[in-house]
Coordinates of C-alpha atoms and ligand atoms in Angstrom, one line a residue:
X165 CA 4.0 -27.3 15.1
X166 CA 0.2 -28.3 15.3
X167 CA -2.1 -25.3 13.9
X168 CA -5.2 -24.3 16.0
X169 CA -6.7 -24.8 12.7
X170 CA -5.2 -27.8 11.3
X171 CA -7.6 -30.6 11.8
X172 CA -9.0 -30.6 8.3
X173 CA -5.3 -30.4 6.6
X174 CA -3.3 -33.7 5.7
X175 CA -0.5 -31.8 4.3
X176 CA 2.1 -29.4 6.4
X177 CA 1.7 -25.8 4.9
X178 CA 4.9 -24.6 2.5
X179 CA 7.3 -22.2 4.6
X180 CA 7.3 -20.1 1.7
X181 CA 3.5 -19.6 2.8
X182 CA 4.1 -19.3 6.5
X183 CA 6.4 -16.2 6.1
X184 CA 4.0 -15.1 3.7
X185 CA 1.2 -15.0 5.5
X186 CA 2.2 -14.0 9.2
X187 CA 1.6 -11.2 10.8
X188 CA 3.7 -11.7 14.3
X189 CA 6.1 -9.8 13.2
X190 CA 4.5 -6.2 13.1
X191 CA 1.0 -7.5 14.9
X192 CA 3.4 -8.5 18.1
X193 CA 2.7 -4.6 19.5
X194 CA -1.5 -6.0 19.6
X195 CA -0.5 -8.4 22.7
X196 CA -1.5 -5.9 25.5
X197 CA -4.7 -5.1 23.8
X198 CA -5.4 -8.7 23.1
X199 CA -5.0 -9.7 26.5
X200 CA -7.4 -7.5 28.0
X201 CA -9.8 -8.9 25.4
X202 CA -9.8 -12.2 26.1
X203 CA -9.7 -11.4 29.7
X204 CA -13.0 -10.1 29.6
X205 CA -13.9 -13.0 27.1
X206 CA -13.3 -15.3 29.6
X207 CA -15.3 -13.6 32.1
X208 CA -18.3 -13.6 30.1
X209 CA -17.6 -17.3 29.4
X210 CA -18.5 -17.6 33.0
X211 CA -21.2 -15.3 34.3
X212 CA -22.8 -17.1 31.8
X213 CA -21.7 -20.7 32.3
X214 CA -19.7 -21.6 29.4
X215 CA -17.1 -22.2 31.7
X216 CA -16.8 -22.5 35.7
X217 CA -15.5 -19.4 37.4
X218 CA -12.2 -21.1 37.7
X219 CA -11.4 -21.8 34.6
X220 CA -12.0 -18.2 33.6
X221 CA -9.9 -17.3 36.5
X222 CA -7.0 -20.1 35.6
X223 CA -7.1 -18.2 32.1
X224 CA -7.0 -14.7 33.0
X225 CA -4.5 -15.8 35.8
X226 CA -2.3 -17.5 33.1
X227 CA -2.8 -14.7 30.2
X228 CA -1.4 -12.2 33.1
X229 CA 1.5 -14.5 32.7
X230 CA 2.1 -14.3 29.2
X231 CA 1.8 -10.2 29.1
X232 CA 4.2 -9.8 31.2
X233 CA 6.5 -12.0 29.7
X234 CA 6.3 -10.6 26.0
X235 CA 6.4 -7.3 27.6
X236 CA 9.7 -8.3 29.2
X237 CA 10.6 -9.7 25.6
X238 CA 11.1 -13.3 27.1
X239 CA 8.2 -14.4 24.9
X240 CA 9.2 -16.3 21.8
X241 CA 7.4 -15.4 18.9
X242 CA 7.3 -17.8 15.0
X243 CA 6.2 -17.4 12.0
X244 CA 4.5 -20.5 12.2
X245 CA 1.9 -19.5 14.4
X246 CA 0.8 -16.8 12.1
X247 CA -0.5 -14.0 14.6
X248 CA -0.3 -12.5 17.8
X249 CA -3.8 -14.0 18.8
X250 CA -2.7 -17.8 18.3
X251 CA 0.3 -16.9 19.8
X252 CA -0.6 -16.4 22.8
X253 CA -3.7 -18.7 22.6
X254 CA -1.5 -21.4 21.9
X255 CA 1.0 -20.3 25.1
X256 CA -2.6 -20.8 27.0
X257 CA -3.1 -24.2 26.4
X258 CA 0.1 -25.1 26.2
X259 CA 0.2 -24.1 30.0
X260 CA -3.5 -25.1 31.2
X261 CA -3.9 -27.5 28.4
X262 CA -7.6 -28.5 28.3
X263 CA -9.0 -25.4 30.3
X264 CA -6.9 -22.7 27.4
X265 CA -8.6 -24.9 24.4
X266 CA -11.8 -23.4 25.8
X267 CA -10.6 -20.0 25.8
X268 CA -11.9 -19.1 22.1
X269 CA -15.3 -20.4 22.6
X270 CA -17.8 -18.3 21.2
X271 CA -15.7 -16.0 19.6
X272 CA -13.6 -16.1 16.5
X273 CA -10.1 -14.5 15.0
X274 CA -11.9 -12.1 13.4
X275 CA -14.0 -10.0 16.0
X276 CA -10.9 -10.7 18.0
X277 CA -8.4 -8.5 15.8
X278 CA -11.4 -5.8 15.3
X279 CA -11.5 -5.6 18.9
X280 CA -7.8 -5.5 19.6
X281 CA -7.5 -2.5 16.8
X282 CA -10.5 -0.6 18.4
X283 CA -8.9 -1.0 21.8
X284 CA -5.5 -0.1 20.7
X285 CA -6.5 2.9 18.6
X286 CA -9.0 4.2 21.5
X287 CA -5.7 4.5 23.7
X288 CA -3.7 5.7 20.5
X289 CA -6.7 8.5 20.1
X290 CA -6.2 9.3 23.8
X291 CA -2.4 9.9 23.6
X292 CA -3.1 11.5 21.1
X293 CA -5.1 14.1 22.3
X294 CA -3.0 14.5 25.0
X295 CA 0.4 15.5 22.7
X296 CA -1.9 18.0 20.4
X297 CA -2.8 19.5 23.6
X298 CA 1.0 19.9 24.9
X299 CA 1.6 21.6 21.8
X300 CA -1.1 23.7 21.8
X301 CA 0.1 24.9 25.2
X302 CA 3.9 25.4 23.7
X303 CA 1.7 27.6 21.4
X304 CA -0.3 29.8 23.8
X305 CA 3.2 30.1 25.7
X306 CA 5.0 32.2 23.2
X307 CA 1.8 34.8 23.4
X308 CA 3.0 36.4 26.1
X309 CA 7.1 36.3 25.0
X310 CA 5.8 38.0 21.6
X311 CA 4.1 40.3 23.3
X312 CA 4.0 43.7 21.2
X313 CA 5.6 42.0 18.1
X314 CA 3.7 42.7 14.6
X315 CA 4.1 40.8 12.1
X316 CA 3.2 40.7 8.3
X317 CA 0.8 38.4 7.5
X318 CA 0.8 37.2 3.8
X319 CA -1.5 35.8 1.1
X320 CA -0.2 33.9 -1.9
X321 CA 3.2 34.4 0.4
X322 CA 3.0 38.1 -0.6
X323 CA 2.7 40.8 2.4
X324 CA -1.1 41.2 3.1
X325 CA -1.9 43.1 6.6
X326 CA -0.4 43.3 9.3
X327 CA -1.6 41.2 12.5
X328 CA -0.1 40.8 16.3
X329 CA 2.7 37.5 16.3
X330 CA 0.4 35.5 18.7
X331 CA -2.4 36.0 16.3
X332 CA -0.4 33.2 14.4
X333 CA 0.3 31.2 17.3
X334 CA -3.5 31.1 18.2
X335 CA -4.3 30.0 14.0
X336 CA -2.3 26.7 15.0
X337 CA -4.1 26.3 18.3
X338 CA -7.2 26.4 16.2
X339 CA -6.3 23.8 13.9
X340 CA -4.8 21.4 16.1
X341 CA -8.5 21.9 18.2
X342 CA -10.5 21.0 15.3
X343 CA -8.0 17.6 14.8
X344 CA -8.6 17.1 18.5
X345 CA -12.4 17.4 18.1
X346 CA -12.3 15.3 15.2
X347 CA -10.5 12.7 17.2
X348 CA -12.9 12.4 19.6
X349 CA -15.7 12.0 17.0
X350 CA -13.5 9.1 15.4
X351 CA -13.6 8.0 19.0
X352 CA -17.1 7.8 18.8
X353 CA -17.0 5.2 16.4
X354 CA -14.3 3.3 17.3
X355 CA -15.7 2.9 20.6
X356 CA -18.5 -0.1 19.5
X357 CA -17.8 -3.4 20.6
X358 CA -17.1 -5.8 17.7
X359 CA -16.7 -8.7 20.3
X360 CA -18.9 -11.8 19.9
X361 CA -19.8 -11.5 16.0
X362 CA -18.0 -14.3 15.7
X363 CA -16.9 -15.3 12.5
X364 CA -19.4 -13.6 10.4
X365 CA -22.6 -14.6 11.8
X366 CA -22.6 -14.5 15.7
X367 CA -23.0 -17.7 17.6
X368 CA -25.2 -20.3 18.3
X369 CA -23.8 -20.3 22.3
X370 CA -25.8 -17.9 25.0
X371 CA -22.8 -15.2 24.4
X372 CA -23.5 -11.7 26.4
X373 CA -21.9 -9.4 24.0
X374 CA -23.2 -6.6 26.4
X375 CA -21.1 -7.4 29.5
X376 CA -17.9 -7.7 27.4
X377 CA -18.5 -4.6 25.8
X378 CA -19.4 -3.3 29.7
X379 CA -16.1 -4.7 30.7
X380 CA -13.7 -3.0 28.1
X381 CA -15.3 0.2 28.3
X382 CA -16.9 0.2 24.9
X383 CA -20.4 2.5 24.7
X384 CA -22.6 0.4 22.9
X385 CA -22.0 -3.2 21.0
X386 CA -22.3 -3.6 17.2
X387 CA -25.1 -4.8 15.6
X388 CA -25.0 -6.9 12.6
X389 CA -21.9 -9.6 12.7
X390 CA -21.6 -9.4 9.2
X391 CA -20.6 -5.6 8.8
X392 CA -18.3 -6.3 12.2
X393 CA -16.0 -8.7 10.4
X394 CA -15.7 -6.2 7.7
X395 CA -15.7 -3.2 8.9
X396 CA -12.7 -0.5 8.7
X397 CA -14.0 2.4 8.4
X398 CA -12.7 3.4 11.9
X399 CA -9.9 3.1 10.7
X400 CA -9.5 4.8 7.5
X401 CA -11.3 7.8 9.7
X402 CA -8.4 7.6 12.0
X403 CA -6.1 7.5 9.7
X404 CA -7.9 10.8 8.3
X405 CA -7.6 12.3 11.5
X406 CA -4.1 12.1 11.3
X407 CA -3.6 13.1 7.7
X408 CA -5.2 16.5 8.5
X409 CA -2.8 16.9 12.3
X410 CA 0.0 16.4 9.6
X411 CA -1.2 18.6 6.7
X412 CA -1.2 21.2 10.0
X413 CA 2.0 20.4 11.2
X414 CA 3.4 20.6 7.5
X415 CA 2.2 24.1 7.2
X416 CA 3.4 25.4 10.6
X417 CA 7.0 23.3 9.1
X418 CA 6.7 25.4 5.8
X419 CA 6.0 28.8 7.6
X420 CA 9.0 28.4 10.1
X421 CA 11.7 27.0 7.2
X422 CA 10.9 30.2 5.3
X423 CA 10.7 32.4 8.1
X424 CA 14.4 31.0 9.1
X425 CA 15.7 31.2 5.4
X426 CA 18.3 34.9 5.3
X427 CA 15.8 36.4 2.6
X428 CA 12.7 36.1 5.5
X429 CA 15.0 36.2 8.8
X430 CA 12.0 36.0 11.3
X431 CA 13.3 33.2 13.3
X432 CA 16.2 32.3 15.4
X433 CA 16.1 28.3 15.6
X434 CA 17.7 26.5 18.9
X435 CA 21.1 24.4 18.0
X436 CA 19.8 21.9 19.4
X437 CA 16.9 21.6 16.8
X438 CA 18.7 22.1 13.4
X439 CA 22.0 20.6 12.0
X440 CA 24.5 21.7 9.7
X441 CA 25.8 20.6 6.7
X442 CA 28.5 18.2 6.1
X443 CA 30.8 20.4 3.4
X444 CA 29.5 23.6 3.7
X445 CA 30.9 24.9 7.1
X446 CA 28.2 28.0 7.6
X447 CA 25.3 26.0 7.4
X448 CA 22.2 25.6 9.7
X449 CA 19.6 23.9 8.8
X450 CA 16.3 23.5 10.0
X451 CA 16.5 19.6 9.5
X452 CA 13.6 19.0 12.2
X453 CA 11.0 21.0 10.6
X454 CA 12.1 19.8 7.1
X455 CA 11.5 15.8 8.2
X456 CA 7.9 16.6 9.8
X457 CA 7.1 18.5 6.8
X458 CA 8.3 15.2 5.2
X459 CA 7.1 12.7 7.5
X460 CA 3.6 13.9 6.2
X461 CA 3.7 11.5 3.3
X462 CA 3.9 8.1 5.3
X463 CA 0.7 9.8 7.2
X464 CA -1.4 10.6 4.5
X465 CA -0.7 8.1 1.8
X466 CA -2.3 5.5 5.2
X467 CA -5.3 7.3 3.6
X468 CA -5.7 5.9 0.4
X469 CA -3.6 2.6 1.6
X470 CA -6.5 1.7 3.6
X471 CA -9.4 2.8 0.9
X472 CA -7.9 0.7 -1.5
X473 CA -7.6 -2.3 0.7
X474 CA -11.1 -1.7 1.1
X475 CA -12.1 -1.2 -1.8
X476 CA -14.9 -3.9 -3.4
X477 CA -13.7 -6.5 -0.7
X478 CA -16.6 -8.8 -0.2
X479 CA -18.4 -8.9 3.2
X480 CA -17.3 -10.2 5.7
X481 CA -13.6 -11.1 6.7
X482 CA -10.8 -11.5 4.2
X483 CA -7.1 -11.8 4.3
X484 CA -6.3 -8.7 2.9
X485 CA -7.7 -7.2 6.3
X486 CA -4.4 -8.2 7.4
X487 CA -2.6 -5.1 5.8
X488 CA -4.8 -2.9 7.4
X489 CA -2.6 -3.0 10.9
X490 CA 0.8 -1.7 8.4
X491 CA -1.0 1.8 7.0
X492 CA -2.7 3.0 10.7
X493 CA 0.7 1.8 12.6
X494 CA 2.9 3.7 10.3
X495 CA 0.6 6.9 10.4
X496 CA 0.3 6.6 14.4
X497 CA 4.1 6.2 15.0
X498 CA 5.0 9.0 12.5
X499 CA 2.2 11.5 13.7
X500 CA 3.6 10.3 17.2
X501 CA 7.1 11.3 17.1
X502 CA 6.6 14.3 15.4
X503 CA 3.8 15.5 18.1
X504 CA 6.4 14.6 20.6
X505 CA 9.4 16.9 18.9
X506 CA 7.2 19.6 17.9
X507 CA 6.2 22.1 21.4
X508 CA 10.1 21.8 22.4
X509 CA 10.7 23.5 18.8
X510 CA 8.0 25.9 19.1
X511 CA 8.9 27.0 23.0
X512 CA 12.6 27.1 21.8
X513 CA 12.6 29.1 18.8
X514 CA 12.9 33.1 18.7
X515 CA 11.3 35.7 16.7
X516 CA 14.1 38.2 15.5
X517 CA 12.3 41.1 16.7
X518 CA 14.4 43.6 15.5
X519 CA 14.7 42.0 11.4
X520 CA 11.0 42.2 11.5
X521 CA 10.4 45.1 12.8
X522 CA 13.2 46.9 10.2
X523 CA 11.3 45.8 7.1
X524 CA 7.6 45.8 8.5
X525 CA 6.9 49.1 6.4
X526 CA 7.7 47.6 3.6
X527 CA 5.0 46.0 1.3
X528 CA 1.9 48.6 2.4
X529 CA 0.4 46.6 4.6
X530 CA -1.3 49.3 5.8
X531 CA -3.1 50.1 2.3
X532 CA -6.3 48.1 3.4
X533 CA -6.4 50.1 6.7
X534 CA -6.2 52.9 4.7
X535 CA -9.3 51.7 2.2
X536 CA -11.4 50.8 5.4
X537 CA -10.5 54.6 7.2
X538 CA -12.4 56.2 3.6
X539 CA -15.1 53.7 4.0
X540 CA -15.8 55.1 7.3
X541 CA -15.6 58.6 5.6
X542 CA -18.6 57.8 3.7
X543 CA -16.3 56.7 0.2
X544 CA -18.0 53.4 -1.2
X545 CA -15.5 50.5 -0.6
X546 CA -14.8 49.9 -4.2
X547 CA -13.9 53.6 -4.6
X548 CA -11.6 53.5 -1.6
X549 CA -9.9 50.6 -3.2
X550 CA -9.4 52.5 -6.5
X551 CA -8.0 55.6 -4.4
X552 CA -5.8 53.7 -2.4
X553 CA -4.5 51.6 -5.2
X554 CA -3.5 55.0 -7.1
X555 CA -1.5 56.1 -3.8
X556 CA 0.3 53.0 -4.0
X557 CA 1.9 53.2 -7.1
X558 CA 2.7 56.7 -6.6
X559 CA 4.8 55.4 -3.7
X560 CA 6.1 52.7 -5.3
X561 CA 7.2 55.5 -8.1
X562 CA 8.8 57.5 -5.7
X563 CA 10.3 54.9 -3.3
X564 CA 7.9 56.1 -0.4
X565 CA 5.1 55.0 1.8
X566 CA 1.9 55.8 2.6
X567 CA 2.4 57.6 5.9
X568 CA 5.1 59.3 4.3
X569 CA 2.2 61.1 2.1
X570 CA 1.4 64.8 3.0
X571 CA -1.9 65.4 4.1
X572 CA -2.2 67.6 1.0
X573 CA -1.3 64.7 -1.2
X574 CA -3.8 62.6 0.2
X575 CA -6.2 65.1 0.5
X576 CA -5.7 65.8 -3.8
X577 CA -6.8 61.8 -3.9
X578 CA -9.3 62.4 -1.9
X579 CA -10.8 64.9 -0.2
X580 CA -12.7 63.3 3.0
X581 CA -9.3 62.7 4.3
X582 CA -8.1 64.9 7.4
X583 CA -5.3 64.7 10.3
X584 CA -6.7 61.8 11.7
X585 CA -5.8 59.3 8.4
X586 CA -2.1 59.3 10.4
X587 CA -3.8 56.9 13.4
X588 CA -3.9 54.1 10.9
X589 CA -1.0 54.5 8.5
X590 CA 1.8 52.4 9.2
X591 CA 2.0 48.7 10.3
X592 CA 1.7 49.0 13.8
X593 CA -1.1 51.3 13.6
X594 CA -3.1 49.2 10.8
X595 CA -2.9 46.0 13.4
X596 CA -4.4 48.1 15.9
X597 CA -7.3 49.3 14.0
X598 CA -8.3 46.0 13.6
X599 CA -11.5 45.3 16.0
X600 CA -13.6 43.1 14.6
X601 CA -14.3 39.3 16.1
X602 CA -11.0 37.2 15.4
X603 CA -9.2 39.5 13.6
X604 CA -5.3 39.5 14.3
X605 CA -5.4 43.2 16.0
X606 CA -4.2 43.6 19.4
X607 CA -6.9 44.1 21.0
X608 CA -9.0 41.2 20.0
X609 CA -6.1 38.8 20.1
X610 CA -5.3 39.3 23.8
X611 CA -8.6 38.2 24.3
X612 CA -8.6 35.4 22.8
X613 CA -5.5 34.7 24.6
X614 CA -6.7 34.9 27.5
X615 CA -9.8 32.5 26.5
X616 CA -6.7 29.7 25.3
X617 CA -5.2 30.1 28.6
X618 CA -8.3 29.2 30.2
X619 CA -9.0 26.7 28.1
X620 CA -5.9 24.8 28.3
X621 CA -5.2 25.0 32.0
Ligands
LIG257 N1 -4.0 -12.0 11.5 C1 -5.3 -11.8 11.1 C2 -5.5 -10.4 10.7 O1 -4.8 -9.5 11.1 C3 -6.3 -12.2 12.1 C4 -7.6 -12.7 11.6 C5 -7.4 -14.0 10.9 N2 -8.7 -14.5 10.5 C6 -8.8 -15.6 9.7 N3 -10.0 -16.0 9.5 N4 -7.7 -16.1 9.1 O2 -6.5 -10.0 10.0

């Protein structure tokens, strides 16, 4: 087969080469993405007279075509012709002969496969976006379910202080807010037309790099050719993106495959999210969680994939570029399916109220409720922390807890204390007491409920 580029060769290139270099077979997915850009390529071609109106029409007509027919898979695809760009170039003249050859005027392969990845991952940004956002909502769902449930909340995974159960559900919302906010700054820059550099150095041809930026919805158009044919960093910030919605996902994973474990016995999982084991008949395990906990890997090592590819390339374009498509697909698709899995596990899991609730005295969680009631006695917080400290490991001597104390005991510790101390001793009365901005007490959580369901609908 003839290459677009073969009029300086005289000899055929080695096979061995062809399947070397190709990129058909994973850059195929690019073909929507590289229609529309050459769509509005042609277009421009003829508002400004580098073609007739026609021809632009006979090639957008014809490029309509070939969409549909890859999308229908009845589009063959070869290693031969290397990519998914001369692909379906070649398809164009093939079928319009003369008119397709003019298609690539003014533009080269490489502001062409910038453009197609900034289109692609703008979409990929927008899905995205909306799948973080259906999970935050499977998130502010179980709020009102849990209701009324306490539950501990742990440092170094040892019992801390006690906090209401949607305060946790509202810590994820926040996360996965902060990776939707840093999508939509990625956005920012991946929205910048890279159409019309050209090679490396723009074009000698009266190109209007502003109406095909206009006419794919990009905000503004690059400025200096030379940086367009190199530049990746959208990428690598995508791919960043990611890494962090994964790093979140792999700590809610953690939380719920401990909280499920018999020692923890939080959580009641659905059958239809875990699976059980193939020798050991009472087994349940929380496979799902386990694999996007897993999954994280192929998502974060795009990260360093990318900067190494990147690293000390020479402006402008290179081959290696090429590999840049294999890191950000693998991190969209995994991020992808597990966004898509994730709110039916959250909606569908239970919290064993009762299992909670029979151990949530354990583990003085209300000791620092207890520090902050003498700090408002007047005792200086340091003092309070000694006192406190000294009452629990006198419990822990005698088995007890706090609110098991006399007031004459406590009063012997310290003598500020009086009746009241019993309105914050014990869990459920340490969550309340808590008041300030954000904190997980009841109070303040319910209104921050309320602001999520706002928010969200
Ligand atoms: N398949 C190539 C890539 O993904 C397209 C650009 C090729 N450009 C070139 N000058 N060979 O990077």
């Amino acid at each position: 087969m003839a290459k677009a580029w073969g009029g300086r060769f005289q000899q055929a290139t080695d096979s061995r080469v062809e399947s070397f270099t190709e990129s058909i077979s994973f850059d195929q997915r690019l073909f929507e993405v590289d229609v529309q850009g050459s769509q509005a390529h042609a277009k421009m071609l003829a508002a400004v007279g580098l073609i007739t109106e026609q021809e632009s029409r006979l090639i957008c007509e014809t490029l309509d075509q070939i969409r549909q027919e890859i999308a229908e898979g009845r589009f063959p695809f070869s290693a031969e012709l290397e990519d998914i760009h001369m692909h379906i170039e070649s398809a164009l003249i093939a079928r319009i002969g003369d008119v397709g050859r003019k298609l690539h005027t003014g533009r080269s392969r490489n502001d062409q496969v910038s453009t197609d990845l900034k289109l692609y991952v703008r979409r990929a940004i927008d899905e995205l976006d909306g799948l973080l956002e259906d999970l935050q909502k499977a998130f502010v769902g179980r709020c009102d379910q849990d209701a009324g449930v306490i539950l501990p909340g742990y440092t170094h995974l040892q019992r801390a202080q006690p906090v209401a159960a949607a305060h946790y559900w509202l810590a994820y919302c926040e996360k996965f807010q902060r990776d939707r906010e840093r999508l939509a700054d990625c956005r920012k820059r991946v929205n910048i037309s890279p159409l019309g550099a050209a090679a490396l150095a723009g074009s000698s041809l009266p190109i209007d790099r502003h109406m095909t930026a206009n006419l794919l919805q990009f905000d503004s158009v690059a400025a200096n050719s030379l940086d367009v044919s190199s530049d990746r960093d959208y990428l690598v910030e995508f791919v960043f993106c990611l890494s962090l919605v994964s790093a979140h996902l792999s700590t809610w994973c953690e939380e719920w495959i401990i909280w499920f474990t018999t020692e923890f016995g939080f959580l009641r999982l659905p059958d239809a999210y875990t699976t059980g084991s193939s020798i050991m008949p009472q087994k349940r395990n929380p496979d799902v969680l386990e694999l996007i906990r897993g999954k994280t890997a192929r998502v974060m090592a795009a990260v360093p994939q990318l900067l190494i590819l990147l690293k000390s390339l020479p402006m402008a374009y290179n081959r290696d570029l090429q590999e840049d498509k294999l890191a950000m697909f693998a991190a969209f698709d995994t991020i992808k399916v597990c966004l898509e899995l994730a709110p039916a596990v959250v909606a569908g899991a239970e919290l064993k109220v009762d299992q909670i609730q029979s151990r949530l005295e354990d583990g003085f969680l209300d000791a620092t409720a207890l520090m902050e009631y003498l700090i408002r006695k007047g005792v200086p917080m340091r003092s309070g922390h000694e006192t406190v400290g000294q009452l629990v490991a006198r419990c822990e001597g005698t088995g007890s807890r706090l609110a098991d104390l006399t007031l004459a005991e406590l009063q012997n510790s310290c003598s500020v204390i009086t009746e009241d101390v019993y309105q914050v001793l014990g869990a459920a009365n340490a969550m309340r007491a808590l008041c300030s901005y954000g904190s997980g007490g009841e109070a303040s959580v319910l209104q921050r409920v309320n602001e999520w369901k706002k928010r969200l609908s």
